[in-house]
PDB file of C-alpha atoms and ligand atoms in Angstrom:
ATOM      1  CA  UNK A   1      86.124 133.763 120.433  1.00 52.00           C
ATOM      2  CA  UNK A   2      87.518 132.218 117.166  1.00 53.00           C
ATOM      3  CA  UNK A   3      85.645 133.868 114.289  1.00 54.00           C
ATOM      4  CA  UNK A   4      85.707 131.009 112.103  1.00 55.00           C
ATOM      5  CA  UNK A   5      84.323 132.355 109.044  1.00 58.00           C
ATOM      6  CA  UNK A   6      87.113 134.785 108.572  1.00 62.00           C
ATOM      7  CA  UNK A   7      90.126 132.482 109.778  1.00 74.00           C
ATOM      8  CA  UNK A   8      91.939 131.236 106.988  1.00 87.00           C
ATOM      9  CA  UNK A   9      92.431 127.499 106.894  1.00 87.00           C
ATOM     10  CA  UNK A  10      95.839 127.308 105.221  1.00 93.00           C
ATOM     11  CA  UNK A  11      97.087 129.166 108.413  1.00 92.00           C
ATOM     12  CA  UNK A  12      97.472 125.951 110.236  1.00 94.00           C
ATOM     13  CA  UNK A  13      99.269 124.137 107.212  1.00 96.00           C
ATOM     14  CA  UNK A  14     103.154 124.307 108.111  1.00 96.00           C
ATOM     15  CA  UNK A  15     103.825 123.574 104.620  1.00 96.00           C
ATOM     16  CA  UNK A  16     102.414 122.557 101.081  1.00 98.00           C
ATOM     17  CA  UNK A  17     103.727 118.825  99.941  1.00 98.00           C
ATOM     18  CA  UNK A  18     102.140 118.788  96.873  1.00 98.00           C
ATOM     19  CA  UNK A  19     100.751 121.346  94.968  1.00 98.00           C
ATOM     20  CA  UNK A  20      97.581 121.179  92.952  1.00 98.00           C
ATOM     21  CA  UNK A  21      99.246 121.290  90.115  1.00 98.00           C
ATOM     22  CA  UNK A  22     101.402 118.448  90.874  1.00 98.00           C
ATOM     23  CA  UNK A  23      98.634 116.443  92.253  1.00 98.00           C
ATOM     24  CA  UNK A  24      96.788 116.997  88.981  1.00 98.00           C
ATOM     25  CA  UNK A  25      99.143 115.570  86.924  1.00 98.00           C
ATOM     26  CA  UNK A  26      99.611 112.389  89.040  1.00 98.00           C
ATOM     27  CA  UNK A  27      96.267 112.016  89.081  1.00 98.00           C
ATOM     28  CA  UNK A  28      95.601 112.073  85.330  1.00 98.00           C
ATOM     29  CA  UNK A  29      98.428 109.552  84.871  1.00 98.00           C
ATOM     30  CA  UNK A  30      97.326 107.318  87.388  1.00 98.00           C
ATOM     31  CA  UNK A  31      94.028 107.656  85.561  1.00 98.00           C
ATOM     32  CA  UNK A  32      95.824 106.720  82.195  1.00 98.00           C
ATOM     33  CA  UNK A  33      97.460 103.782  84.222  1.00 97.00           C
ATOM     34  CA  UNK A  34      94.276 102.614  85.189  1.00 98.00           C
ATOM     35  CA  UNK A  35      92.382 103.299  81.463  1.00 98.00           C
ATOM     36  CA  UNK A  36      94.953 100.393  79.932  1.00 97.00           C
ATOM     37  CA  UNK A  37      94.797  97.909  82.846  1.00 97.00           C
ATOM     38  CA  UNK A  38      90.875  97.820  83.045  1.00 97.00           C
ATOM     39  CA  UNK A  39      90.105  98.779  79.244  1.00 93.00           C
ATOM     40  CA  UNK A  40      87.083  96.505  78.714  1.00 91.00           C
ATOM     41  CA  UNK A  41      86.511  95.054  81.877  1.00 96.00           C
ATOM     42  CA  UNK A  42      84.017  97.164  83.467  1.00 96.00           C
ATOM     43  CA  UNK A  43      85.518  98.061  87.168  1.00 98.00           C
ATOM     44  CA  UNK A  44      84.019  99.538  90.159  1.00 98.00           C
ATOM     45  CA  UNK A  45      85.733 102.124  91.968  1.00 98.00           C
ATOM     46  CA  UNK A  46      85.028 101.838  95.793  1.00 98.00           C
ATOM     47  CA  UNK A  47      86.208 104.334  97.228  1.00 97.00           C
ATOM     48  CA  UNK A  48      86.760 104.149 101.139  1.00 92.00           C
ATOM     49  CA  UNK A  49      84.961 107.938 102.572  1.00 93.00           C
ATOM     50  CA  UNK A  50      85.590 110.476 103.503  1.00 93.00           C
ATOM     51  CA  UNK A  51      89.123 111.317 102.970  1.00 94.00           C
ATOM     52  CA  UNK A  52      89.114 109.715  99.133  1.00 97.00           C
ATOM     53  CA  UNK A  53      86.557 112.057  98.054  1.00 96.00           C
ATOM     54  CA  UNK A  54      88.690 114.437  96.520  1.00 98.00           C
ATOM     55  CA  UNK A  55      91.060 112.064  94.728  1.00 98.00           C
ATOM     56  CA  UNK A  56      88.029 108.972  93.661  1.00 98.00           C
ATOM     57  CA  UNK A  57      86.056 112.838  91.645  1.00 98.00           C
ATOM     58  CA  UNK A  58      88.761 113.801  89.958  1.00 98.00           C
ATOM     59  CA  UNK A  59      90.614 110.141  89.120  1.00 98.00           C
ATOM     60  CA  UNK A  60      87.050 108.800  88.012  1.00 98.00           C
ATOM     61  CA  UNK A  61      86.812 111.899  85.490  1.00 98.00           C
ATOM     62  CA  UNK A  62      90.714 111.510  84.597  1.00 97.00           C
ATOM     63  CA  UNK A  63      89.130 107.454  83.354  1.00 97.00           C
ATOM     64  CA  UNK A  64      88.105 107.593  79.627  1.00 95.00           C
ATOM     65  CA  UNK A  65      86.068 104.610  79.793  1.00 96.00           C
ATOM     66  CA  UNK A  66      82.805 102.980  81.267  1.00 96.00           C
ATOM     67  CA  UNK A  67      83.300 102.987  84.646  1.00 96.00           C
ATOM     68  CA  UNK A  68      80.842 102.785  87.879  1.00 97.00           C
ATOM     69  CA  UNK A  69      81.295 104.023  91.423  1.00 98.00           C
ATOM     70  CA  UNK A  70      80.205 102.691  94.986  1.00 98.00           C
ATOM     71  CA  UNK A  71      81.293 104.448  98.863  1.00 97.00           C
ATOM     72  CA  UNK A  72      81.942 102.525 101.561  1.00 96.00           C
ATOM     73  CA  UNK A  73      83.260 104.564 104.717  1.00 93.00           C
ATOM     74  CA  UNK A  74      85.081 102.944 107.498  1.00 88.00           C
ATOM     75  CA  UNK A  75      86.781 104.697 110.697  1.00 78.00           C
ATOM     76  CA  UNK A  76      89.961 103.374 112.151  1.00 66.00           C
ATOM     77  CA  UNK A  77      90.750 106.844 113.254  1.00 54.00           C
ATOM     78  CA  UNK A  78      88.610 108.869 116.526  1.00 53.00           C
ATOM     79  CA  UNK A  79      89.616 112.804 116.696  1.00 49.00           C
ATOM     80  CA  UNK A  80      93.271 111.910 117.250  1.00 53.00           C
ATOM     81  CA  UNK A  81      96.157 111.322 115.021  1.00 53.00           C
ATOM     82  CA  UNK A  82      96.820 107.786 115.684  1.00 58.00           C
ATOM     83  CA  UNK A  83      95.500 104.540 114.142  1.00 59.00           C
ATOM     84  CA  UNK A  84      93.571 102.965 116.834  1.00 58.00           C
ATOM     85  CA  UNK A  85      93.690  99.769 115.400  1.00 62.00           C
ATOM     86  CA  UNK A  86      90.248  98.772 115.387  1.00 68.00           C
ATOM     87  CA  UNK A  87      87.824  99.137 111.748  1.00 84.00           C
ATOM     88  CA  UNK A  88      84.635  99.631 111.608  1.00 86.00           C
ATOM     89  CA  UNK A  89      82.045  99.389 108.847  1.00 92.00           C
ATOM     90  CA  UNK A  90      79.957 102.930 108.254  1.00 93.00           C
ATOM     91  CA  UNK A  91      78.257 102.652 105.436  1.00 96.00           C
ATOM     92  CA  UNK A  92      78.384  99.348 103.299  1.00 97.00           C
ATOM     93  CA  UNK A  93      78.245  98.585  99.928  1.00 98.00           C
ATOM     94  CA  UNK A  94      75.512  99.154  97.701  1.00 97.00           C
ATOM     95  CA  UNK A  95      76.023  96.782  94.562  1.00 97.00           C
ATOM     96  CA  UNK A  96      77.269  93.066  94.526  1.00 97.00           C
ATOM     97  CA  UNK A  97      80.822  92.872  93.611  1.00 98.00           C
ATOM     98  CA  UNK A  98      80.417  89.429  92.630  1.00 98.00           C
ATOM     99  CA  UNK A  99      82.658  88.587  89.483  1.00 98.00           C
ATOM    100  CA  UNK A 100      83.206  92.197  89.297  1.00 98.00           C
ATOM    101  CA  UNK A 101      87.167  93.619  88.972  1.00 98.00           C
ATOM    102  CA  UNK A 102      87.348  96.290  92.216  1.00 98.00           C
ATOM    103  CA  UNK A 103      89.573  98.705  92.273  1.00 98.00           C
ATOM    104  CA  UNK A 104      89.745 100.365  95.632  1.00 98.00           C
ATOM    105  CA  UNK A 105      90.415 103.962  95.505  1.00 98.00           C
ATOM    106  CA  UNK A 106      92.567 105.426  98.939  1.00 97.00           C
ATOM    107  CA  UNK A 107      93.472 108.910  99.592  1.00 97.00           C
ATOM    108  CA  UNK A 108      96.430 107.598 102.112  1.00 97.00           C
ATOM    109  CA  UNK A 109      97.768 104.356 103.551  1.00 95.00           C
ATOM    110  CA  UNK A 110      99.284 104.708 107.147  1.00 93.00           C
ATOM    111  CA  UNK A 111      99.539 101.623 108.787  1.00 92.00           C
ATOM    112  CA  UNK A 112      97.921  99.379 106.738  1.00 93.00           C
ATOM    113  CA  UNK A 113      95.195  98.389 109.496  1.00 91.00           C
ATOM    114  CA  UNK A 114      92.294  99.549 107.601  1.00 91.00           C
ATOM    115  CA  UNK A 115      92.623  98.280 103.979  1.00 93.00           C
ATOM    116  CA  UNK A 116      93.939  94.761 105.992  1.00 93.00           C
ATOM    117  CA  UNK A 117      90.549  94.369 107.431  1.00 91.00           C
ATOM    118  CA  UNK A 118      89.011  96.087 103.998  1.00 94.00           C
ATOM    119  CA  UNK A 119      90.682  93.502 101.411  1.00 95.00           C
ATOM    120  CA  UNK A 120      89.167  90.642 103.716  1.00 93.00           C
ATOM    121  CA  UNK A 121      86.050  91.880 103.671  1.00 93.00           C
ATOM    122  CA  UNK A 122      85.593  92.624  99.562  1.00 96.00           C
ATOM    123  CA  UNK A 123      87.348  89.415  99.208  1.00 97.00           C
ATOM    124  CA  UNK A 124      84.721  87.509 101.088  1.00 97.00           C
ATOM    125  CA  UNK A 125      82.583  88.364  98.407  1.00 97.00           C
ATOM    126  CA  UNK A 126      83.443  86.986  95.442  1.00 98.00           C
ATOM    127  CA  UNK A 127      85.058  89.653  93.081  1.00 98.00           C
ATOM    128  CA  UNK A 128      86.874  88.655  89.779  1.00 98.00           C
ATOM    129  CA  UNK A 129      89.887  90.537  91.202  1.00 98.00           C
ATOM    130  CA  UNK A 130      90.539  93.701  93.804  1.00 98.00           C
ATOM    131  CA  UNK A 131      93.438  95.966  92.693  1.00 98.00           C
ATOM    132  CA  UNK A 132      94.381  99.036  95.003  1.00 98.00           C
ATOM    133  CA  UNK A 133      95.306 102.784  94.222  1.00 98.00           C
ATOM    134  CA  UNK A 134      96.468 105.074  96.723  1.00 98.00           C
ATOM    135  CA  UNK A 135      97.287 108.768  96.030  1.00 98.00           C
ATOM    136  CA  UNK A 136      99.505 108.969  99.522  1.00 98.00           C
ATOM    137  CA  UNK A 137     101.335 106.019 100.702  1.00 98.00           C
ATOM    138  CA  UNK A 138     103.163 106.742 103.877  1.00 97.00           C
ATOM    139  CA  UNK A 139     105.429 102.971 104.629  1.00 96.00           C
ATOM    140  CA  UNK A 140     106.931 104.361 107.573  1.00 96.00           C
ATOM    141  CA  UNK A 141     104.438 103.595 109.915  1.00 93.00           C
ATOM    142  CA  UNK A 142     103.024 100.447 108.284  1.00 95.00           C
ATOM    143  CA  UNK A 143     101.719  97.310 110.274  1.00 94.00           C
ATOM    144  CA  UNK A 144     100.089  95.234 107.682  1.00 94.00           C
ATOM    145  CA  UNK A 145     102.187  94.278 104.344  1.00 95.00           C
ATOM    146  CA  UNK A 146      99.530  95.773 101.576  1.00 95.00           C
ATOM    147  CA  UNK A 147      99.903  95.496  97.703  1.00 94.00           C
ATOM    148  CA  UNK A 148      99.627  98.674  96.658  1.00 96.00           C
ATOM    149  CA  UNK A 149      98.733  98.341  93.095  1.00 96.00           C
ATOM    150  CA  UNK A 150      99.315 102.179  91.958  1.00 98.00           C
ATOM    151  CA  UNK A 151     100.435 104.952  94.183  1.00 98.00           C
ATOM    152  CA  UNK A 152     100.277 108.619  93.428  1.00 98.00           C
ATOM    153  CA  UNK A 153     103.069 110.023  95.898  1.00 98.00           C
ATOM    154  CA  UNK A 154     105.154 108.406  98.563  1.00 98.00           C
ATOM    155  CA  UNK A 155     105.694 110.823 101.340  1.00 98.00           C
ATOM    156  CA  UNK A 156     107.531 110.980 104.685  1.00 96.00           C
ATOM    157  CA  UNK A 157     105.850 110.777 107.988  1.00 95.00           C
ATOM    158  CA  UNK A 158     104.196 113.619 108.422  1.00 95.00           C
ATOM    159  CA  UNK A 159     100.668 114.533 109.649  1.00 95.00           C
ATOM    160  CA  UNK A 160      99.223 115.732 106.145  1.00 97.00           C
ATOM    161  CA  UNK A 161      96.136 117.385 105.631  1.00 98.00           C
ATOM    162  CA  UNK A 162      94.239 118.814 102.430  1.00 98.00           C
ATOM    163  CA  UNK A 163      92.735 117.302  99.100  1.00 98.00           C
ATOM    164  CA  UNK A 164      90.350 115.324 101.384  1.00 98.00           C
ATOM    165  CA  UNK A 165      92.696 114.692 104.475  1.00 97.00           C
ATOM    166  CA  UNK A 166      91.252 115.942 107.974  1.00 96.00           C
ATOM    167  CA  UNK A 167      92.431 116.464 111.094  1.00 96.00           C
ATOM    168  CA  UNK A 168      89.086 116.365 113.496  1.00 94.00           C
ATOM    169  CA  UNK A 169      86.960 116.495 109.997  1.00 94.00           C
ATOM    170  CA  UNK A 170      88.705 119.924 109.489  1.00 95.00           C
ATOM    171  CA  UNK A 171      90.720 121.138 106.570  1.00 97.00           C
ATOM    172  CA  UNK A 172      89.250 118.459 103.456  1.00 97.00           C
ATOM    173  CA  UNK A 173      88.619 121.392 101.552  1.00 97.00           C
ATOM    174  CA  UNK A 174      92.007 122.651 100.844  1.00 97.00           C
ATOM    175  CA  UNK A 175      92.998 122.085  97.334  1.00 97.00           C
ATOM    176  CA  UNK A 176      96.618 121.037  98.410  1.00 98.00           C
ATOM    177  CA  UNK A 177      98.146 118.178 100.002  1.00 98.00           C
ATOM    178  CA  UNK A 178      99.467 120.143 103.256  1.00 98.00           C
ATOM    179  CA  UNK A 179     101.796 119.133 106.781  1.00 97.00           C
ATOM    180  CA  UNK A 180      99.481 120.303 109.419  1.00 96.00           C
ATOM    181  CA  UNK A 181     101.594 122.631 112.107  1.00 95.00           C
ATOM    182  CA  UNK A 182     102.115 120.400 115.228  1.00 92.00           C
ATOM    183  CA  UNK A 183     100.999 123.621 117.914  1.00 91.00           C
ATOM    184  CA  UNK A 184      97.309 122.302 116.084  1.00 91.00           C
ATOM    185  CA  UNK A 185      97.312 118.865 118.036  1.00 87.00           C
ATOM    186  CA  UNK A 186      99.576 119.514 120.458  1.00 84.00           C
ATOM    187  CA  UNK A 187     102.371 117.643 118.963  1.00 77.00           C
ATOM    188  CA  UNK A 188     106.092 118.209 118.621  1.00 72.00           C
ATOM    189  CA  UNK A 189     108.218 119.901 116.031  1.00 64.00           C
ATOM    190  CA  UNK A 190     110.057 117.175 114.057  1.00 62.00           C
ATOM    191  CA  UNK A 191     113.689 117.356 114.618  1.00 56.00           C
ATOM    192  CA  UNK A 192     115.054 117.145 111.333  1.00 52.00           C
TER     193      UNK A 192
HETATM  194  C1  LIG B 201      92.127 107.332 106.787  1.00 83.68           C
HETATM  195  C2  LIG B 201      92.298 107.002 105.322  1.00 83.68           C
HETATM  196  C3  LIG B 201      92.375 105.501 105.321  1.00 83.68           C
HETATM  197  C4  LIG B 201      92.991 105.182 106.669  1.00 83.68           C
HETATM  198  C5  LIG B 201      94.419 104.852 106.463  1.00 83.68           C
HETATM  199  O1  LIG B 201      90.768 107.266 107.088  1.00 83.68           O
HETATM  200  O2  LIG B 201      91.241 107.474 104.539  1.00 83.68           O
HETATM  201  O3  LIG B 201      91.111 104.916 105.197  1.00 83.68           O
HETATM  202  O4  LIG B 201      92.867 106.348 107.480  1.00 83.68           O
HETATM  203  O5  LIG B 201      95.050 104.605 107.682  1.00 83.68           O
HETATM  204  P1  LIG B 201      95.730 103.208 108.062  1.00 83.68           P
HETATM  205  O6  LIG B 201      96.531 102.761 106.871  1.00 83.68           O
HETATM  206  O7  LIG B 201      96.595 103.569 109.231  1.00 83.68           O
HETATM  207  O8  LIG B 201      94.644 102.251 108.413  1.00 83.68           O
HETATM  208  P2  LIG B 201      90.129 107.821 108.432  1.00 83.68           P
HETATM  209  O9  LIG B 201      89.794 106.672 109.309  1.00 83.68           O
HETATM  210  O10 LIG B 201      90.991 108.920 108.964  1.00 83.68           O
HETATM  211  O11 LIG B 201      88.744 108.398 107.966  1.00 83.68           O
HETATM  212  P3  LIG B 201      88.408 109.519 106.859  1.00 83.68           P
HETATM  213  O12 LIG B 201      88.768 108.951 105.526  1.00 83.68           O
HETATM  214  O13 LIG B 201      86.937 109.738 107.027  1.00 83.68           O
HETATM  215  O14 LIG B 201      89.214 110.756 107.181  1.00 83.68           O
END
């Protein structure tokens, strides 16, 4: 049996991405970005759980100015690695966003699928405007054109775990951005 409570998680990472340092920096800059695009116009982050966690607590604190928050979690993904296509609606807003400016906070963009649906669905209800930062965009798999407003990192295709990414709700908690070893979901080495 698998004693889990000594097992290190970052045995399963193949290799680190981005560091925390790295990711700390892009962070506060995006934060910066966003502090001089939105300076007096009173945004709300929504933030799409559980995978933005991570990035929507530390950009929100990396934002000197008045800003307020709301979660909305979606699921496009089962236990598996691949999009399945289909979006569904977890937990909803809690506050109008009615004239409001949005700015929807992503930890990654794969396909596109779920912010497509996502965009629709704020639209629908009447912001002021909807902007979009992502820390990971990943275009080579993308199926839906999205405008990504502000990205932290572009990275290759690459299952990637850490700083709120699971695989099978494992491994959010690791402080780095990390490729998950294929042996963990029975996937191939990449050929590179
Ligand atoms: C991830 C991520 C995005 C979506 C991106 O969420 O947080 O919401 O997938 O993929 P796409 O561009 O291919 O649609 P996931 O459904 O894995 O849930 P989680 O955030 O709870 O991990």
């Amino acid at each position: 049996m698998t004693d889990v409570a000594t097992t290190s998680i970052h045995d399963d990472v193949s290799e680190i991405l981005l560091g925390e340092e790295e990711i700390r920096q892009r962070v506060g800059e995006l934060g910066r970005e966003l502090v001089e695009r939105y300076a007096d116009r009173d945004p709300v982050l929504v933030s799409v759980l559980k995978g933005s966690l991570v990035f929507l607590a530390d950009l929100m604190r990396s934002m000197e100015m008045p800003v307020s928050i709301d979660l909305m979690e979606v699921s496009s993904y089962g236990a598996g690695t691949e999009s399945s296509g289909q979006v569904r609606i977890i937990k909803d807003l809690s506050q109008p966003i009615e004239g409001r400016h949005v700015i929807v906070v992503e930890d990654i963009i794969d396909t596109g699928l779920t912010l497509n649906y996502l965009l629709k669905y704020l639209a629908d209800k009447g912001p002021a405007s909807v902007s979009i930062v992502c820390l990971l965009d990943k275009p080579a798999r993308r199926l839906a054109e999205i405008p990504i407003d502000h990205v932290g990192f572009t990275i290759p295709d690459r299952f990637v775990i850490g700083y709120g990414l699971d695989y099978d709700e494992r491994y959010r908690n690791l402080p780095y951005v990390g490729v998950l070893k294929p042996s963990v979901y029975g996937g191939a080495e990449p050929v590179e």
